[in-house]
């Protein structure tokens, strides 16, 4: 097909059924464009593999392809006094690196490095990091990730404590880490032995200076990580219960006979994970030493998280202000976050798309947030709408320019509707389900512009600025096509169209750029017939004239089966006989047929691509601008982002965003 810019799946005018196309007077039957599959991201809900200890490796974030996450920490100016801090990266390694750099902005000579492929060793790391006064970073089993390497350099680390055996951190990893300075490996043949090795390392160096011990199940991560700020702040070692829900003999021997300074014991989890007999044992120890033993555990991990936070505030001098939320579905975001929270003596709560009731413990106790609220991990693991609800509960504004409309349809149903269209492009249900996920797009990144409300009208970018952007970027396509871009000098037309039809001018330009290969495609160059004639659409005759040129920048009418002739026919029908007329006419057409559609506005790129509005109302997702997955949305969004940046506009200034929330 000649009219396919960017070599990716994209528009076919309406991507409607034949009857729907005819109803709009085009008389063109839309068929399917078969294009190469762009990269897509499938977020696995739980596990990808199990190691030799039956330990799960969680991939709620690493399975994703997030191409444009900002490298810097995101500070959302929520109000004059409260900042919402997002510490999330493309994967677990980047998230934990950001947490380390946030907690230690002036660097740290010492760093604890734990496994990023298995959580068992790492959930005992917070107390050691607190005792050493240092951050935690993650490594892959066979190599040191680039973000970890970069963080070590930024921290100016010269002493590294590596947790785990060569199975989880190979000799190659150790050799790489030696380039920074000394490396000490702490390990054991299993998680229980490694936990004891961590304790003995600290004991032999006098690091366990507190009087508190934390006891948790080794077969899960959530409870120990919820308590990691306490472990860090109190320099408290963690001891593991085994699958019998009791402390192994070695651990009991140490607590009874070696660690006699310990008199306060925190037993984490309900009796289903740590036995009542363990609590009785700890109470007897505490009673003999004039201390106390308490169980902090609820029915769900989220309940346990709340109990731990409540205890920390009431008894340990922790505060609600600065609270952080991390996913309860995976361990790694909370691991590095425990350092952040422990250093600040602020609580850590579990929350995600499954359950975010933990925020209620703050209001129930009369707490408030006055300076900072944090989220650990990307919006894939703590979705944007959940963040907004948490902030609303705490009376903290979150993304003041973003609304979160709820649609009465599940993402699974939307994916099924896409498959049922039988477009013949080879995409599976999983492909569509992943591409439909709005939470893989972070606020502040270019792809988030696909949620920009396009009907807010003119945003103030001058025609000259738009012209400069085209001139500075179109030469590659001009060389490839061997012609001058017809978008040159059209800046004022986009401004005029924005003002006339209430459509954002940068979007109009970006959409035209994407569809027309920077104004160099055959349709954008214009069709000049060598004789008079006419086209017939639904029995209606539309004349065209010799030596008159007809332009189409948006691929409207250029259905996949006959893109060039279809696009030319639409330009004739609409009378787009100059580049300016083609811009203004298309703006009017897109506004009427999509952005302000009577059935329901498709007023964002996301909604133009995925007919969530129509699907929720009618059970059919037939009114979509293009075929394929999400590349059309992210491609145009990226151009919008670069255009605004070219004139010095900060992200989202003078724009509103509408972020869709599925029913499930």
XYZ file of C-alpha atoms in Angstrom:
664
model
C 0.000 0.000 0.000
C 1.595 3.273 -1.096
C 0.103 5.604 1.459
C 1.533 4.075 4.608
C 3.907 6.445 6.339
C 6.248 5.285 9.107
C 5.899 1.648 8.020
C 3.514 0.877 10.885
C -0.125 -0.032 11.168
C -2.139 3.158 11.020
C -5.273 4.874 9.781
C -7.902 3.814 7.350
C -10.015 6.925 7.604
C -12.722 5.646 9.897
C -11.943 1.987 10.252
C -15.707 1.501 10.161
C -17.952 -1.177 8.843
C -18.990 -0.693 5.241
C -22.438 0.508 6.248
C -21.002 3.030 8.666
C -18.629 4.409 6.058
C -21.419 4.787 3.539
C -23.549 6.509 6.133
C -20.923 9.198 6.302
C -21.137 9.633 2.565
C -17.759 8.210 1.668
C -18.985 5.181 -0.195
C -15.764 3.372 0.590
C -15.597 -0.029 2.233
C -12.928 -0.185 4.921
C -10.721 -3.259 4.971
C -7.789 -4.259 7.096
C -4.264 -2.924 6.940
C -1.725 -5.614 7.670
C 1.407 -4.090 9.123
C 4.364 -5.235 11.161
C 3.660 -5.609 14.836
C 5.144 -2.855 16.983
C 6.533 -3.882 20.310
C 3.806 -4.504 22.836
C 3.858 -5.089 26.546
C 2.117 -7.849 28.409
C 2.142 -7.321 32.156
C 2.026 -10.708 33.807
C -0.211 -10.651 36.852
C 1.903 -12.967 38.954
C 4.803 -15.257 38.269
C 7.062 -15.985 35.364
C 9.195 -18.733 36.838
C 9.984 -20.610 40.010
C 13.543 -21.217 41.199
C 14.960 -24.196 43.026
C 13.552 -22.973 46.322
C 10.038 -22.648 44.920
C 10.554 -18.906 45.080
C 8.550 -16.841 42.677
C 10.054 -14.233 40.419
C 7.479 -11.484 40.042
C 7.207 -9.480 36.868
C 4.417 -6.946 37.307
C 6.644 -4.241 35.900
C 9.613 -5.821 34.144
C 7.448 -7.465 31.499
C 6.572 -4.060 30.162
C 8.049 -2.042 27.380
C 7.870 1.551 28.559
C 9.849 3.439 25.991
C 9.713 6.940 27.342
C 9.875 6.988 31.106
C 11.639 10.088 32.416
C 15.054 9.402 33.900
C 14.607 11.996 36.615
C 12.437 11.750 39.702
C 8.985 13.168 39.063
C 7.797 15.790 41.512
C 4.150 16.613 40.939
C 3.351 20.021 42.374
C 0.152 19.040 44.126
C -0.372 22.227 46.080
C 1.599 25.031 47.648
C 2.636 22.771 50.531
C 2.338 19.143 49.399
C 4.373 17.455 46.682
C 3.462 14.101 45.175
C 6.695 12.225 44.492
C 6.693 9.392 41.966
C 9.671 7.059 42.236
C 9.129 4.589 39.439
C 11.196 3.314 36.573
C 10.986 1.124 33.532
C 11.717 -1.928 35.660
C 12.528 -2.916 39.240
C 16.199 -2.026 38.855
C 15.474 1.534 37.787
C 12.795 2.001 40.441
C 15.103 0.892 43.254
C 17.929 3.013 41.826
C 15.687 6.078 41.893
C 14.715 5.303 45.466
C 18.369 5.020 46.475
C 19.284 8.329 44.862
C 16.264 10.021 46.422
C 17.191 8.765 49.889
C 20.891 9.592 49.492
C 21.137 12.718 47.322
C 24.663 13.378 48.595
C 25.885 9.862 47.905
C 26.850 6.899 50.068
C 30.190 5.133 50.363
C 28.470 1.879 51.285
C 25.698 0.173 49.309
C 23.863 -3.093 49.880
C 23.242 -4.915 46.585
C 20.534 -7.580 46.567
C 19.077 -9.913 43.971
C 16.485 -8.594 41.569
C 15.477 -12.098 40.460
C 14.399 -13.524 43.812
C 13.107 -11.765 46.884
C 14.061 -14.179 49.700
C 17.505 -12.773 50.473
C 16.531 -9.176 49.881
C 13.582 -8.949 52.296
C 16.043 -9.306 55.181
C 18.204 -6.491 53.801
C 16.530 -3.384 55.231
C 17.830 -3.831 58.771
C 21.375 -4.322 57.512
C 21.094 -1.258 55.272
C 19.831 0.733 58.248
C 22.672 -0.480 60.435
C 25.163 0.481 57.731
C 23.335 3.739 56.996
C 23.211 3.058 53.273
C 20.828 2.434 50.353
C 19.894 -0.804 48.610
C 20.317 -1.518 44.897
C 19.412 -4.572 42.810
C 21.403 -6.733 40.443
C 20.506 -9.325 37.865
C 21.884 -12.801 38.490
C 24.398 -12.648 35.634
C 25.135 -8.957 35.126
C 24.884 -5.584 36.795
C 22.098 -3.602 35.080
C 23.144 -0.284 33.593
C 20.841 1.682 35.912
C 22.434 0.002 38.934
C 25.913 0.704 37.598
C 24.979 4.333 37.004
C 23.502 4.671 40.493
C 26.655 3.239 42.079
C 28.690 5.846 40.235
C 26.364 8.664 41.257
C 26.443 7.499 44.884
C 30.259 7.290 44.692
C 30.115 3.856 46.290
C 33.404 2.292 47.350
C 32.158 -0.516 49.601
C 29.527 -2.999 48.477
C 27.804 -5.664 50.537
C 26.397 -8.271 48.150
C 23.570 -10.501 49.362
C 23.011 -14.021 48.085
C 24.892 -16.921 46.572
C 26.346 -17.152 43.084
C 23.008 -18.566 41.959
C 21.369 -15.162 42.374
C 24.493 -12.995 41.929
C 27.169 -14.689 39.848
C 30.928 -14.276 40.036
C 30.634 -12.043 36.963
C 28.371 -9.742 38.964
C 30.854 -9.708 41.822
C 33.727 -8.908 39.475
C 31.779 -6.032 37.953
C 31.034 -4.641 41.394
C 34.708 -4.835 42.352
C 35.378 -2.018 39.898
C 33.818 0.291 42.501
C 35.848 -0.935 45.480
C 35.620 -3.684 48.068
C 32.872 -6.301 47.793
C 31.747 -8.585 50.628
C 29.341 -11.406 49.849
C 26.855 -12.539 52.504
C 25.095 -15.749 51.645
C 23.836 -19.151 52.671
C 22.620 -22.264 50.866
C 18.987 -21.222 51.343
C 16.997 -18.176 52.445
C 17.115 -19.140 56.128
C 20.871 -19.555 56.103
C 21.282 -16.276 54.223
C 19.102 -14.499 56.782
C 21.280 -15.897 59.552
C 24.425 -14.907 57.666
C 23.101 -11.339 57.475
C 22.458 -11.372 61.211
C 25.904 -12.777 62.051
C 27.593 -10.255 59.746
C 25.951 -7.442 61.679
C 26.498 -9.045 65.082
C 30.216 -9.532 64.498
C 30.547 -5.836 63.695
C 28.332 -4.517 66.464
C 25.735 -3.223 64.014
C 22.584 -4.381 65.819
C 22.594 -1.556 68.334
C 18.842 -1.510 68.908
C 16.633 -3.661 71.097
C 14.056 -4.704 68.495
C 13.787 -7.837 66.365
C 11.359 -8.410 63.516
C 10.073 -11.923 62.838
C 8.362 -12.652 59.525
C 7.503 -15.516 57.204
C 10.166 -16.272 54.623
C 7.623 -17.733 52.229
C 6.132 -14.347 51.349
C 7.453 -10.871 50.852
C 4.660 -8.444 51.696
C 4.760 -8.402 55.494
C 8.528 -8.066 55.823
C 8.621 -5.279 53.272
C 5.769 -3.398 54.934
C 7.943 -3.398 58.052
C 11.170 -2.546 56.206
C 11.046 1.150 57.223
C 10.937 0.024 60.872
C 13.745 -2.456 60.320
C 15.835 0.249 58.662
C 15.131 2.995 61.199
C 15.641 0.798 64.284
C 18.572 -1.170 62.838
C 16.504 -4.227 63.636
C 17.490 -7.632 62.240
C 14.856 -9.786 60.564
C 14.433 -13.443 61.493
C 12.536 -15.874 59.292
C 9.860 -18.398 60.165
C 9.824 -21.427 57.908
C 6.972 -23.278 56.221
C 5.889 -24.704 59.593
C 5.174 -21.080 60.594
C 7.725 -21.346 63.402
C 11.317 -20.250 63.880
C 13.928 -22.839 62.873
C 16.224 -24.154 65.604
C 19.186 -21.967 64.625
C 17.088 -18.809 64.772
C 15.586 -19.789 68.142
C 19.014 -20.510 69.565
C 20.310 -17.080 68.572
C 17.287 -15.246 69.955
C 17.377 -17.195 73.207
C 21.110 -17.303 73.874
C 23.024 -14.797 71.735
C 20.896 -11.750 71.011
C 20.040 -11.170 74.648
C 19.842 -7.390 74.155
C 16.646 -7.866 72.167
C 13.563 -7.303 74.283
C 11.004 -6.019 71.780
C 9.691 -8.413 69.175
C 7.405 -7.654 66.243
C 5.791 -10.769 64.781
C 4.396 -10.059 61.327
C 1.404 -11.660 59.677
C -1.661 -13.540 60.809
C -1.515 -16.963 62.522
C -1.878 -18.515 59.083
C 1.678 -17.431 58.230
C 3.367 -17.126 61.655
C 2.045 -19.523 64.286
C 0.591 -18.557 67.647
C 3.232 -20.782 69.231
C 5.847 -18.441 67.792
C 4.120 -15.490 69.419
C 4.059 -17.365 72.737
C 7.786 -18.074 72.448
C 8.557 -14.413 71.733
C 6.343 -13.220 74.586
C 8.183 -15.468 77.003
C 11.512 -14.054 75.832
C 10.244 -10.489 76.085
C 8.738 -11.030 79.524
C 12.009 -12.389 80.881
C 13.812 -9.298 79.550
C 11.263 -6.694 80.564
C 10.084 -6.081 77.018
C 7.112 -6.882 74.811
C 6.064 -8.988 71.857
C 3.216 -8.001 69.558
C 1.641 -9.526 66.496
C 1.000 -7.174 63.596
C -1.099 -9.057 61.105
C -4.425 -9.018 59.347
C -6.428 -11.184 57.019
C -4.822 -9.646 53.925
C -1.369 -8.214 53.312
C -2.996 -4.800 53.018
C -4.471 -5.196 56.515
C -1.071 -6.196 57.874
C 0.441 -3.169 56.173
C -2.045 -0.928 57.987
C -1.355 -2.512 61.368
C 2.391 -2.106 60.937
C 2.024 1.551 59.970
C -0.366 2.246 62.838
C 2.023 0.645 65.323
C 4.984 2.596 63.972
C 3.196 5.926 64.353
C 1.835 5.207 67.833
C 4.931 3.595 69.307
C 8.056 4.337 67.291
C 7.913 8.022 66.424
C 6.961 7.483 62.784
C 4.689 9.958 61.028
C 1.873 9.846 58.482
C 3.260 12.824 56.592
C 5.528 11.603 53.812
C 3.589 8.331 53.547
C 4.500 6.121 50.602
C 2.402 3.592 48.712
C 3.829 0.557 46.925
C 2.271 -2.438 45.219
C 1.278 -5.454 47.262
C 1.643 -7.663 44.185
C 5.437 -7.547 43.844
C 8.324 -7.100 46.278
C 10.902 -4.889 44.665
C 9.427 -1.390 44.678
C 8.848 -1.597 48.426
C 12.361 -2.960 49.009
C 14.196 0.208 48.041
C 11.286 2.257 49.303
C 11.781 0.892 52.804
C 15.100 2.715 52.893
C 13.441 5.971 51.838
C 10.736 5.646 54.467
C 13.005 4.363 57.215
C 15.407 7.239 56.731
C 12.510 9.704 57.005
C 10.664 7.681 59.689
C 7.510 7.757 57.611
C 5.179 4.844 56.972
C 4.902 2.551 53.963
C 1.506 1.196 52.905
C 0.565 -1.386 50.295
C -1.837 -0.324 47.565
C -2.503 -1.255 43.960
C -5.321 -1.800 41.526
C -6.459 -4.792 43.571
C -6.753 -3.053 46.935
C -6.025 0.470 48.133
C -8.006 0.483 51.374
C -4.781 1.017 53.318
C -5.117 4.774 52.859
C -8.009 4.679 55.316
C -5.694 3.924 58.229
C -4.376 7.472 57.958
C -7.733 9.202 58.145
C -8.992 6.736 60.763
C -6.166 7.826 63.032
C -6.631 11.513 62.353
C -3.471 11.663 60.273
C -2.736 14.015 57.421
C -0.159 14.796 54.772
C 1.340 18.264 54.893
C 4.582 18.103 52.894
C 5.066 14.971 50.780
C 3.229 11.897 49.534
C 5.093 9.214 47.588
C 4.324 6.427 45.160
C 6.887 3.683 44.546
C 6.815 1.999 41.141
C 5.199 2.968 37.870
C 1.499 3.439 37.192
C 1.472 -0.123 35.903
C 1.711 -1.382 39.490
C -0.067 1.492 41.262
C -2.517 2.722 38.591
C -3.086 6.410 37.980
C -6.723 6.327 39.047
C -5.757 4.596 42.295
C -3.195 7.323 42.943
C -5.848 9.938 42.302
C -8.259 8.256 44.737
C -5.585 7.993 47.408
C -4.717 11.654 46.988
C -8.377 12.648 47.111
C -8.845 10.724 50.352
C -5.898 12.593 51.853
C -7.067 15.953 50.458
C -3.977 16.199 48.291
C -4.502 17.357 44.693
C -3.118 14.907 42.139
C -2.611 15.931 38.529
C -4.944 18.908 38.692
C -5.180 18.936 34.897
C -6.246 15.284 34.620
C -9.686 13.722 34.966
C -10.340 10.012 35.386
C -13.657 9.168 33.699
C -14.925 5.668 34.400
C -16.282 3.612 31.505
C -18.729 0.793 32.041
C -16.685 -1.788 30.205
C -13.740 -3.948 31.173
C -10.419 -3.898 29.380
C -10.873 -7.623 28.768
C -14.155 -6.963 26.950
C -12.521 -4.230 24.865
C -9.776 -6.649 23.868
C -12.382 -9.260 22.928
C -14.172 -6.715 20.744
C -10.924 -5.948 18.935
C -10.317 -9.638 18.257
C -13.902 -10.138 17.093
C -13.392 -7.509 14.393
C -11.236 -10.108 12.630
C -9.018 -7.527 10.995
C -6.637 -10.168 9.751
C -3.573 -8.496 11.225
C -2.564 -11.462 13.353
C -2.821 -9.720 16.695
C -4.011 -11.833 19.600
C -6.268 -11.109 22.529
C -3.154 -10.688 24.689
C -1.722 -8.160 22.209
C -4.853 -6.038 22.350
C -5.304 -6.430 26.099
C -1.788 -5.140 26.672
C -1.996 -2.313 24.144
C -5.261 -1.114 25.683
C -3.684 -0.696 29.123
C -3.587 3.053 29.843
C -1.518 2.540 32.983
C 1.615 1.752 31.005
C 1.816 5.437 30.088
C 3.236 7.675 32.797
C 2.230 11.267 33.345
C 5.084 13.473 32.198
C 6.142 11.207 29.336
C 5.450 11.769 25.667
C 3.031 8.852 25.366
C 0.743 10.443 27.960
C -0.220 13.050 25.356
C -2.535 10.410 23.902
C -4.852 11.339 26.790
C -4.737 15.077 26.050
C -8.195 16.554 25.512
C -8.016 17.792 21.930
C -11.116 19.981 22.055
C -9.714 22.645 24.369
C -9.050 24.852 21.375
C -6.041 26.971 20.527
C -3.179 26.562 23.012
C -1.194 29.587 21.900
C 1.578 28.195 19.695
C 2.157 30.662 16.864
C 2.093 29.822 13.198
C 5.745 30.831 12.919
C 6.677 28.398 15.688
C 4.814 25.589 13.949
C 6.556 26.469 10.696
C 9.947 26.355 12.397
C 9.194 22.950 13.860
C 8.318 21.575 10.422
C 11.348 23.136 8.729
C 13.694 21.776 11.380
C 12.391 18.223 11.121
C 11.047 17.483 7.639
C 14.250 17.296 5.611
C 14.807 13.568 6.098
C 11.429 12.706 4.603
C 11.917 15.299 1.872
C 15.122 13.539 0.900
C 13.492 10.108 1.093
C 10.507 11.117 -1.058
C 12.409 13.475 -3.323
C 9.927 16.329 -2.889
C 9.376 19.415 -0.764
C 7.009 19.042 2.168
C 3.655 20.711 1.602
C 3.469 21.329 5.353
C 6.113 24.027 5.013
C 4.613 27.440 5.667
C 1.229 26.075 6.786
C 1.541 27.086 10.438
C -1.072 29.820 10.180
C -3.561 27.335 8.695
C -3.271 25.091 11.754
C -3.751 28.088 14.038
C -6.784 29.179 11.999
C -8.251 25.674 12.139
C -7.714 25.488 15.898
C -9.499 28.776 16.432
C -12.304 27.995 13.991
C -13.134 24.471 15.165
C -11.867 24.364 18.752
C -9.208 21.742 18.080
C -5.677 21.897 19.474
C -3.288 23.223 16.824
C -0.291 21.118 17.855
C -2.393 17.969 17.653
C -3.615 18.960 14.177
C -0.046 19.426 12.987
C 1.226 16.259 14.685
C -1.590 14.165 13.220
C -0.882 15.551 9.755
C 2.838 14.854 10.178
C 2.193 11.253 11.206
C -0.272 10.486 8.425
C 1.567 12.291 5.637
C 5.233 11.536 6.333
C 5.939 15.163 7.213
C 3.895 16.378 4.260
C 5.798 14.316 1.702
C 3.398 11.449 0.937
C 1.537 11.200 -2.356
C -1.734 12.363 -0.821
C -0.029 15.291 0.905
C 1.822 16.282 -2.264
C -1.547 16.528 -3.957
C -3.234 14.930 -6.958
C -3.546 16.972 -10.122
C -5.759 15.233 -12.731
C -4.764 15.622 -16.376
C -8.386 15.908 -17.469
C -11.772 16.819 -16.063
C -13.876 14.060 -14.557
C -15.999 13.072 -11.618
C -16.238 10.600 -8.791
C -19.462 8.947 -7.710
C -20.112 8.318 -4.028
C -23.428 6.730 -3.039
C -24.971 7.933 -6.272
C -23.748 11.489 -5.759
C -21.485 12.992 -8.406
C -18.500 15.139 -7.456
C -16.534 16.759 -10.288
C -12.797 17.231 -10.410
C -10.950 19.488 -12.796
C -7.850 19.406 -14.891
C -4.888 21.286 -13.424
C -6.591 21.579 -10.015
C -4.684 19.931 -7.179
C -6.450 18.052 -4.373
C -4.712 17.522 -0.999
C -5.231 15.154 1.923
C -2.941 15.290 4.972
C -4.845 12.997 7.316
C -5.466 9.835 5.326
C -9.200 10.412 5.578
C -10.891 8.156 3.047
C -7.634 6.292 2.480
C -8.956 2.932 3.547
C -6.529 0.069 3.574
C -7.828 -1.624 0.445
C -7.517 1.436 -1.819
C -5.650 4.090 0.121
C -4.459 6.356 -2.682
C -7.647 6.472 -4.736
C -9.821 6.607 -1.623
C -7.866 9.492 -0.147
C -7.984 11.397 -3.438
C -11.716 10.798 -3.781
C -12.348 12.211 -0.329
C -10.262 15.296 -1.135
C -12.332 15.835 -4.299
C -15.604 15.314 -2.469
C -14.644 17.804 0.251
C -13.114 20.314 -2.150
C -9.669 20.359 -0.585
C -7.978 22.199 -3.439
C -5.204 23.856 -1.449
C -3.059 22.805 1.506
C -4.848 25.384 3.666
C -8.268 24.051 2.644
C -7.113 20.511 3.378
C -6.047 21.488 6.905
C -9.197 23.437 7.726
C -11.485 20.899 6.107
C -9.897 17.969 7.905
C -10.063 19.797 11.235
C -13.777 20.330 10.732
C -14.290 16.719 9.615
C -12.336 15.188 12.521
C -14.071 17.455 15.006
C -17.538 16.501 13.777
C -16.952 12.793 13.253
C -14.685 11.997 16.210
C -13.825 14.693 18.699
C -17.420 15.855 19.106
C -19.245 12.728 17.956
C -22.909 12.799 18.926
C -22.861 9.250 20.334
C -20.001 10.193 22.632
C -16.905 12.320 22.215
C -13.731 10.588 21.109
C -11.750 13.639 22.110
C -8.364 12.084 22.842
C -6.010 10.100 20.644
C -6.637 7.084 22.860
C -10.398 7.304 22.373
C -10.025 7.886 18.630
C -7.956 4.717 18.389
C -10.018 2.659 20.850
C -13.769 3.298 20.760
C -14.259 2.835 24.488
C -17.138 5.307 24.460
C -19.086 3.443 21.804
C -18.252 0.051 23.260
C -19.534 1.056 26.688
C -22.784 2.393 25.195
C -23.530 -0.058 22.405
C -21.322 -3.088 22.954
C -19.530 -2.419 19.667
C -16.150 -0.780 19.073
C -16.565 -0.053 15.372
C -15.799 3.664 15.190
C -12.006 3.748 15.349
C -9.610 5.891 13.363
C -7.019 3.210 12.643
C -6.240 -0.475 12.824
C -3.440 -2.196 14.698
C -2.239 -1.656 18.231
C -1.226 1.556 19.958
C 1.592 2.874 17.771
C -0.700 5.405 16.098
C -1.466 6.951 19.505
C 2.073 6.975 20.833
C 3.529 8.154 17.531
C 1.332 11.234 17.287
C 1.708 11.838 21.028
C 5.487 11.834 20.665
C 5.305 14.462 17.916
C 3.042 16.615 20.094
C 5.541 16.336 22.927
C 8.507 17.306 20.758
C 6.641 20.216 19.224
C 5.738 21.694 22.599
C 9.294 21.168 23.820
C 10.636 22.968 20.748
C 8.949 26.174 21.930
C 9.896 25.718 25.575
C 6.518 24.567 26.845
C 6.622 22.357 29.930
C 4.704 19.099 29.886
C 0.952 19.523 29.853
C 0.931 23.301 30.201
C -2.349 24.808 28.975
C -3.736 21.300 28.379
C -6.192 19.021 30.107
C -5.967 15.231 30.111
C -8.658 12.567 30.300
C -7.374 9.220 31.557
C -9.792 6.318 30.963
C -10.647 3.986 33.818
C -11.988 0.559 32.878
C -14.511 -1.322 34.959
C -11.963 -4.036 35.556
